[in-house]
Amino acid sequence: MVSSALCSTGRFAPSPTGRMHLGNVFSALLSYLSVKSKGGRWLLRIEDIDPERSRKEHAKWLMDDLQWLGLTWDDEVVFQSERSDIYEHYFRLLGERGLTYPCYCTRNDILSTQAPHESDGRVVYKGTCRHLPPQPGKAAATRLMVPDSEVTFTDGHYGTHSVRLAQQVGDFIIRRKDGAWAYQLAVVVDDGLMGVNEVVRGRDLLLSSPQQMYIAELLGFEPPQFIHLPLLCNTVGQRLSKRDKSLDMGSLRQRYEAHEIIGLLACWAGLQSEPLPVSPQELTARFTWEKVPVNDIIVDFV
């Protein structure tokens, strides 16, 4: 159960790597409704730290699509690409405490020595480079050491989970070989400094929660309440992605009105019995997580 809280602050943090699709909008809508139903603030952060895939025009599309849908954010938009000095500060703090090390392994190196985890295909890094001496001049990612301990947290929709960091996560990257900041470090720093205390996102990121809680503890931030939601999947069970061009906002805006799209998503979320047109603001008063399904939602929609 998710309890009401004073001064709730949520956020939507998309990556500008293409047009939003229905799955992105579903996450944005439930994130908005969850925090607004408590009278809180909803922030927008553009996670554009990947220089190879992020595009400024895509960020403009994201903001325009959200406004068209009636999902209006509070305060100024935050761009991760403008915060490198901030990440550098916290990165150095971790390094000064002896918690990081350079990793020279390639993905093929890792896959050749271990099999993916049976349940989700995730490969757990075994610490191959943890005790190697530095190799000057050789490109290296930076990994954060994790202890052999258990992290237990209560997700606001999926209940209590316990994860052993060493066995189920392993030492993980906080800075890539090309110098780009890794998601796990940047998101914790940003949520902490922006005062975010509620994070709503797809259940595929559930295992990121203990990693982010661990970093938050090391840096002195209070972890947010994590609330994960079911994924929207196509008829063969694949999670919707930017490959589903007929379901991206560029295509949808040509065929539907904003309130029609919101009404359909609200129906899938269990907030209304039929996909009737509705605005996000009209849904706020009737929102509750108890209505939202736990199982993934099959989308048969053209």
CSV table of C-alpha atoms in Angstrom, one decimal:
chain,number,residue,atom,x,y,z
A,1,MET,CA,0.0,0.0,0.0
A,2,VAL,CA,1.2,3.5,-0.8
A,3,SER,CA,0.4,6.0,2.0
A,4,SER,CA,-0.2,9.6,1.5
A,5,ALA,CA,2.6,11.9,2.4
A,6,LEU,CA,3.0,15.7,2.8
A,7,CYS,CA,5.2,17.4,0.2
A,8,SER,CA,5.3,14.4,-2.1
A,9,THR,CA,7.6,15.0,-5.1
A,10,GLY,CA,7.6,12.7,-8.0
A,11,ARG,CA,9.3,12.9,-11.4
A,12,PHE,CA,9.2,11.6,-14.9
A,13,ALA,CA,12.7,11.1,-16.4
A,14,PRO,CA,12.6,10.0,-20.0
A,15,SER,CA,15.6,9.5,-22.3
A,16,PRO,CA,15.5,11.6,-25.5
A,17,THR,CA,16.4,8.7,-27.8
A,18,GLY,CA,13.3,8.7,-29.9
A,19,ARG,CA,9.6,9.5,-29.8
A,20,MET,CA,7.6,8.4,-26.7
A,21,HIS,CA,5.4,5.4,-27.1
A,22,LEU,CA,2.3,4.2,-25.2
A,23,GLY,CA,4.5,2.5,-22.5
A,24,ASN,CA,6.3,5.7,-21.8
A,25,VAL,CA,3.1,7.6,-21.6
A,26,PHE,CA,1.6,5.0,-19.3
A,27,SER,CA,4.5,5.5,-16.9
A,28,ALA,CA,4.2,9.3,-17.1
A,29,LEU,CA,0.5,9.2,-16.5
A,30,LEU,CA,0.6,7.0,-13.4
A,31,SER,CA,3.6,8.9,-12.0
A,32,TYR,CA,1.7,12.1,-12.5
A,33,LEU,CA,-1.6,10.8,-11.0
A,34,SER,CA,0.2,9.1,-8.0
A,35,VAL,CA,1.9,12.3,-6.8
A,36,LYS,CA,-0.9,14.7,-7.8
A,37,SER,CA,-3.5,12.7,-5.9
A,38,LYS,CA,-1.4,13.5,-2.8
A,39,GLY,CA,-1.3,17.2,-3.7
A,40,GLY,CA,2.4,16.9,-4.5
A,41,ARG,CA,4.8,18.2,-7.2
A,42,TRP,CA,5.6,16.4,-10.5
A,43,LEU,CA,9.0,17.2,-12.0
A,44,LEU,CA,10.4,16.5,-15.5
A,45,ARG,CA,14.0,15.5,-15.9
A,46,ILE,CA,15.5,14.7,-19.3
A,47,GLU,CA,18.0,11.9,-19.0
A,48,ASP,CA,20.3,12.8,-21.9
A,49,ILE,CA,23.7,11.7,-20.5
A,50,ASP,CA,24.2,9.2,-23.4
A,51,PRO,CA,25.9,11.3,-26.0
A,52,GLU,CA,25.6,8.7,-28.7
A,53,ARG,CA,21.8,8.2,-28.5
A,54,SER,CA,20.4,11.5,-27.1
A,55,ARG,CA,19.1,14.2,-29.4
A,56,LYS,CA,17.9,17.7,-28.6
A,57,GLU,CA,15.0,17.4,-31.0
A,58,HIS,CA,13.8,14.3,-29.3
A,59,ALA,CA,13.8,16.2,-26.0
A,60,LYS,CA,11.6,18.9,-27.6
A,61,TRP,CA,9.2,16.2,-28.9
A,62,LEU,CA,9.0,14.7,-25.4
A,63,MET,CA,8.1,18.0,-23.8
A,64,ASP,CA,5.6,18.9,-26.5
A,65,ASP,CA,3.9,15.5,-26.3
A,66,LEU,CA,3.6,15.7,-22.5
A,67,GLN,CA,2.0,19.2,-22.7
A,68,TRP,CA,-0.3,18.1,-25.5
A,69,LEU,CA,-1.5,15.2,-23.3
A,70,GLY,CA,-2.2,17.5,-20.4
A,71,LEU,CA,0.7,16.2,-18.3
A,72,THR,CA,2.1,19.5,-17.2
A,73,TRP,CA,5.2,19.5,-14.9
A,74,ASP,CA,6.1,21.8,-12.0
A,75,ASP,CA,9.3,23.9,-11.9
A,76,GLU,CA,12.0,24.1,-14.6
A,77,VAL,CA,13.0,21.1,-16.7
A,78,VAL,CA,16.3,19.5,-15.6
A,79,PHE,CA,18.7,18.2,-18.2
A,80,GLN,CA,21.3,15.7,-17.1
A,81,SER,CA,23.7,16.8,-19.8
A,82,GLU,CA,24.1,20.1,-17.9
A,83,ARG,CA,25.0,18.4,-14.6
A,84,SER,CA,28.3,16.7,-15.3
A,85,ASP,CA,30.2,18.7,-12.7
A,86,ILE,CA,27.7,17.6,-10.0
A,87,TYR,CA,28.1,13.9,-10.9
A,88,GLU,CA,31.9,14.4,-10.9
A,89,HIS,CA,31.8,15.6,-7.3
A,90,TYR,CA,29.9,12.6,-6.0
A,91,PHE,CA,31.9,10.2,-8.2
A,92,ARG,CA,35.1,11.5,-6.5
A,93,LEU,CA,33.6,11.1,-3.1
A,94,LEU,CA,33.0,7.4,-3.8
A,95,GLY,CA,36.5,7.0,-5.2
A,96,GLU,CA,38.2,8.7,-2.2
A,97,ARG,CA,36.5,6.1,0.0
A,98,GLY,CA,38.1,3.3,-2.0
A,99,LEU,CA,34.8,2.0,-3.2
A,100,THR,CA,35.5,2.1,-6.9
A,101,TYR,CA,37.9,0.5,-9.3
A,102,PRO,CA,38.7,0.5,-13.1
A,103,CYS,CA,37.2,-2.3,-15.1
A,104,TYR,CA,38.8,-3.3,-18.4
A,105,CYS,CA,36.5,-6.1,-19.3
A,106,THR,CA,34.4,-6.1,-22.5
A,107,ARG,CA,30.9,-7.5,-22.6
A,108,ASN,CA,32.3,-10.5,-24.5
A,109,ASP,CA,34.9,-11.0,-21.8
A,110,ILE,CA,32.1,-11.2,-19.2
A,111,LEU,CA,29.8,-13.4,-21.2
A,112,SER,CA,32.6,-15.8,-21.9
A,113,THR,CA,33.2,-16.5,-18.2
A,114,GLN,CA,29.7,-16.7,-16.9
A,115,ALA,CA,26.1,-17.4,-17.9
A,116,PRO,CA,23.2,-14.9,-17.6
A,117,HIS,CA,21.0,-15.2,-14.5
A,118,GLU,CA,18.4,-17.8,-15.1
A,119,SER,CA,15.3,-15.8,-14.1
A,120,ASP,CA,15.9,-12.5,-16.1
A,121,GLY,CA,18.9,-12.9,-18.3
A,122,ARG,CA,20.9,-10.4,-16.3
A,123,VAL,CA,24.7,-11.1,-16.1
A,124,VAL,CA,26.1,-10.6,-12.6
A,125,TYR,CA,29.7,-9.3,-12.8
A,126,LYS,CA,32.0,-11.4,-10.6
A,127,GLY,CA,34.6,-8.7,-9.8
A,128,THR,CA,37.3,-9.8,-12.3
A,129,CYS,CA,39.1,-6.5,-12.2
A,130,ARG,CA,38.5,-5.6,-8.6
A,131,HIS,CA,42.0,-6.5,-7.5
A,132,LEU,CA,44.0,-5.8,-10.7
A,133,PRO,CA,46.6,-3.0,-10.6
A,134,PRO,CA,45.7,0.1,-12.7
A,135,GLN,CA,46.7,-0.1,-16.4
A,136,PRO,CA,47.5,3.5,-17.5
A,137,GLY,CA,46.5,4.4,-21.0
A,138,LYS,CA,43.9,1.6,-21.3
A,139,ALA,CA,40.3,2.6,-21.5
A,140,ALA,CA,38.3,1.5,-18.4
A,141,ALA,CA,34.8,1.8,-17.0
A,142,THR,CA,34.5,2.5,-13.3
A,143,ARG,CA,32.7,0.0,-11.1
A,144,LEU,CA,31.3,0.5,-7.6
A,145,MET,CA,32.0,-2.3,-5.2
A,146,VAL,CA,29.0,-3.9,-3.5
A,147,PRO,CA,29.1,-5.7,-0.2
A,148,ASP,CA,28.0,-9.3,0.4
A,149,SER,CA,24.8,-8.0,2.2
A,150,GLU,CA,21.1,-8.0,1.7
A,151,VAL,CA,18.9,-5.0,0.8
A,152,THR,CA,15.2,-5.3,1.7
A,153,PHE,CA,12.7,-2.8,0.5
A,154,THR,CA,8.9,-2.5,0.1
A,155,ASP,CA,7.7,-1.6,-3.3
A,156,GLY,CA,4.6,0.4,-3.3
A,157,HIS,CA,2.8,-1.9,-5.7
A,158,TYR,CA,4.7,-5.2,-5.7
A,159,GLY,CA,5.4,-5.6,-2.0
A,160,THR,CA,8.6,-6.6,-0.1
A,161,HIS,CA,11.7,-7.7,-2.0
A,162,SER,CA,15.1,-8.8,-0.7
A,163,VAL,CA,18.2,-8.7,-2.9
A,164,ARG,CA,21.7,-9.9,-2.1
A,165,LEU,CA,23.9,-7.4,-3.8
A,166,ALA,CA,26.9,-9.5,-4.4
A,167,GLN,CA,25.0,-12.6,-5.7
A,168,GLN,CA,22.2,-10.9,-7.7
A,169,VAL,CA,23.7,-7.6,-8.7
A,170,GLY,CA,27.5,-7.6,-8.5
A,171,ASP,CA,29.8,-4.7,-8.8
A,172,PHE,CA,28.2,-2.3,-11.3
A,173,ILE,CA,29.3,0.5,-13.6
A,174,ILE,CA,28.9,4.1,-12.5
A,175,ARG,CA,31.0,5.6,-15.3
A,176,ARG,CA,31.4,4.1,-18.8
A,177,LYS,CA,34.6,3.6,-20.7
A,178,ASP,CA,33.8,6.6,-22.9
A,179,GLY,CA,33.5,8.8,-19.9
A,180,ALA,CA,29.7,9.1,-19.9
A,181,TRP,CA,27.9,8.8,-16.6
A,182,ALA,CA,26.0,5.7,-15.9
A,183,TYR,CA,22.3,5.8,-15.1
A,184,GLN,CA,22.6,4.3,-11.6
A,185,LEU,CA,24.9,7.1,-10.3
A,186,ALA,CA,23.2,10.1,-12.1
A,187,VAL,CA,19.6,9.1,-11.1
A,188,VAL,CA,20.5,8.8,-7.4
A,189,VAL,CA,22.3,12.1,-7.3
A,190,ASP,CA,19.5,13.9,-9.2
A,191,ASP,CA,16.6,12.4,-7.2
A,192,GLY,CA,18.5,13.3,-4.0
A,193,LEU,CA,19.2,16.9,-4.9
A,194,MET,CA,15.8,17.5,-6.5
A,195,GLY,CA,14.0,16.3,-3.4
A,196,VAL,CA,12.3,13.4,-5.2
A,197,ASN,CA,10.7,11.1,-2.6
A,198,GLU,CA,8.5,9.0,-4.9
A,199,VAL,CA,9.6,7.2,-8.1
A,200,VAL,CA,7.1,5.5,-10.3
A,201,ARG,CA,8.4,3.4,-13.2
A,202,GLY,CA,8.0,0.1,-15.1
A,203,ARG,CA,8.6,-3.1,-13.2
A,204,ASP,CA,11.5,-4.0,-15.5
A,205,LEU,CA,13.5,-1.5,-13.3
A,206,LEU,CA,12.6,-3.3,-10.1
A,207,LEU,CA,16.1,-4.7,-9.6
A,208,SER,CA,17.6,-1.2,-10.0
A,209,SER,CA,16.1,-0.2,-6.7
A,210,PRO,CA,18.6,-1.9,-4.4
A,211,GLN,CA,21.5,-0.6,-6.4
A,212,GLN,CA,20.1,2.9,-6.1
A,213,MET,CA,19.3,2.5,-2.5
A,214,TYR,CA,22.9,1.4,-1.9
A,215,ILE,CA,24.4,4.5,-3.7
A,216,ALA,CA,21.9,6.7,-1.8
A,217,GLU,CA,23.1,5.3,1.5
A,218,LEU,CA,26.8,5.9,0.6
A,219,LEU,CA,26.1,9.5,-0.5
A,220,GLY,CA,23.9,10.4,2.4
A,221,PHE,CA,20.6,10.7,0.5
A,222,GLU,CA,17.2,9.4,1.7
A,223,PRO,CA,16.0,6.8,-0.9
A,224,PRO,CA,12.6,7.6,-2.4
A,225,GLN,CA,9.5,5.3,-2.2
A,226,PHE,CA,9.7,3.1,-5.3
A,227,ILE,CA,6.4,2.1,-6.9
A,228,HIS,CA,6.7,-0.1,-10.0
A,229,LEU,CA,3.9,-0.7,-12.5
A,230,PRO,CA,3.0,-3.4,-14.9
A,231,LEU,CA,4.4,-3.2,-18.5
A,232,LEU,CA,2.4,-2.7,-21.6
A,233,CYS,CA,3.2,-5.6,-24.0
A,234,ASN,CA,2.3,-6.4,-27.5
A,235,THR,CA,0.4,-9.5,-28.5
A,236,VAL,CA,3.5,-11.7,-28.4
A,237,GLY,CA,4.4,-10.6,-24.9
A,238,GLN,CA,7.2,-8.2,-25.8
A,239,ARG,CA,7.4,-4.9,-23.8
A,240,LEU,CA,6.4,-2.0,-26.0
A,241,SER,CA,9.4,0.0,-27.2
A,242,LYS,CA,10.4,2.6,-29.7
A,243,ARG,CA,10.4,-0.1,-32.4
A,244,ASP,CA,6.6,-0.1,-32.2
A,245,LYS,CA,6.3,2.8,-34.6
A,246,SER,CA,2.5,2.6,-34.8
A,247,LEU,CA,2.3,3.2,-31.1
A,248,ASP,CA,4.6,6.2,-30.8
A,249,MET,CA,3.3,9.7,-30.2
A,250,GLY,CA,4.1,10.8,-33.7
A,251,SER,CA,1.7,8.3,-35.1
A,252,LEU,CA,-0.9,8.5,-32.3
A,253,ARG,CA,-1.3,12.2,-32.5
A,254,GLN,CA,-2.3,11.9,-36.1
A,255,ARG,CA,-5.1,9.5,-35.3
A,256,TYR,CA,-6.4,10.4,-31.8
A,257,GLU,CA,-7.2,13.3,-29.5
A,258,ALA,CA,-5.2,13.6,-26.3
A,259,HIS,CA,-8.1,12.8,-24.0
A,260,GLU,CA,-8.8,9.6,-26.0
A,261,ILE,CA,-5.3,8.3,-25.4
A,262,ILE,CA,-5.5,9.2,-21.7
A,263,GLY,CA,-8.9,7.5,-21.5
A,264,LEU,CA,-7.5,4.3,-23.0
A,265,LEU,CA,-4.5,4.2,-20.6
A,266,ALA,CA,-6.8,4.9,-17.7
A,267,CYS,CA,-8.9,1.9,-18.7
A,268,TRP,CA,-5.9,-0.3,-18.8
A,269,ALA,CA,-4.8,1.0,-15.4
A,270,GLY,CA,-8.2,0.0,-13.9
A,271,LEU,CA,-9.2,3.6,-13.2
A,272,GLN,CA,-12.3,3.5,-15.4
A,273,SER,CA,-14.3,0.6,-16.8
A,274,GLU,CA,-14.4,1.8,-20.4
A,275,PRO,CA,-11.8,3.7,-22.5
A,276,LEU,CA,-13.8,7.0,-22.4
A,277,PRO,CA,-12.0,10.3,-23.1
A,278,VAL,CA,-10.8,11.9,-20.0
A,279,SER,CA,-8.1,14.4,-18.8
A,280,PRO,CA,-5.3,13.6,-16.4
A,281,GLN,CA,-6.8,16.2,-14.0
A,282,GLU,CA,-10.2,14.5,-14.0
A,283,LEU,CA,-8.5,11.2,-13.1
A,284,THR,CA,-6.5,12.6,-10.1
A,285,ALA,CA,-9.4,12.4,-7.6
A,286,ARG,CA,-10.2,8.8,-8.4
A,287,PHE,CA,-6.7,7.5,-8.5
A,288,THR,CA,-5.6,4.7,-6.2
A,289,TRP,CA,-2.8,2.1,-6.6
A,290,GLU,CA,-5.3,-0.6,-5.5
A,291,LYS,CA,-7.0,-0.4,-8.9
A,292,VAL,CA,-3.9,-0.8,-10.9
A,293,PRO,CA,-3.2,-4.4,-12.2
A,294,VAL,CA,-0.1,-6.3,-11.1
A,295,ASN,CA,0.2,-8.5,-14.2
A,296,ASP,CA,1.5,-7.0,-17.4
A,297,ILE,CA,-1.1,-5.6,-19.8
A,298,ILE,CA,-1.4,-7.0,-23.3
A,299,VAL,CA,-2.0,-4.2,-25.8
A,300,ASP,CA,-3.9,-5.2,-29.0
A,301,PHE,CA,-4.2,-1.7,-30.4
A,302,VAL,CA,-3.7,-0.3,-33.9
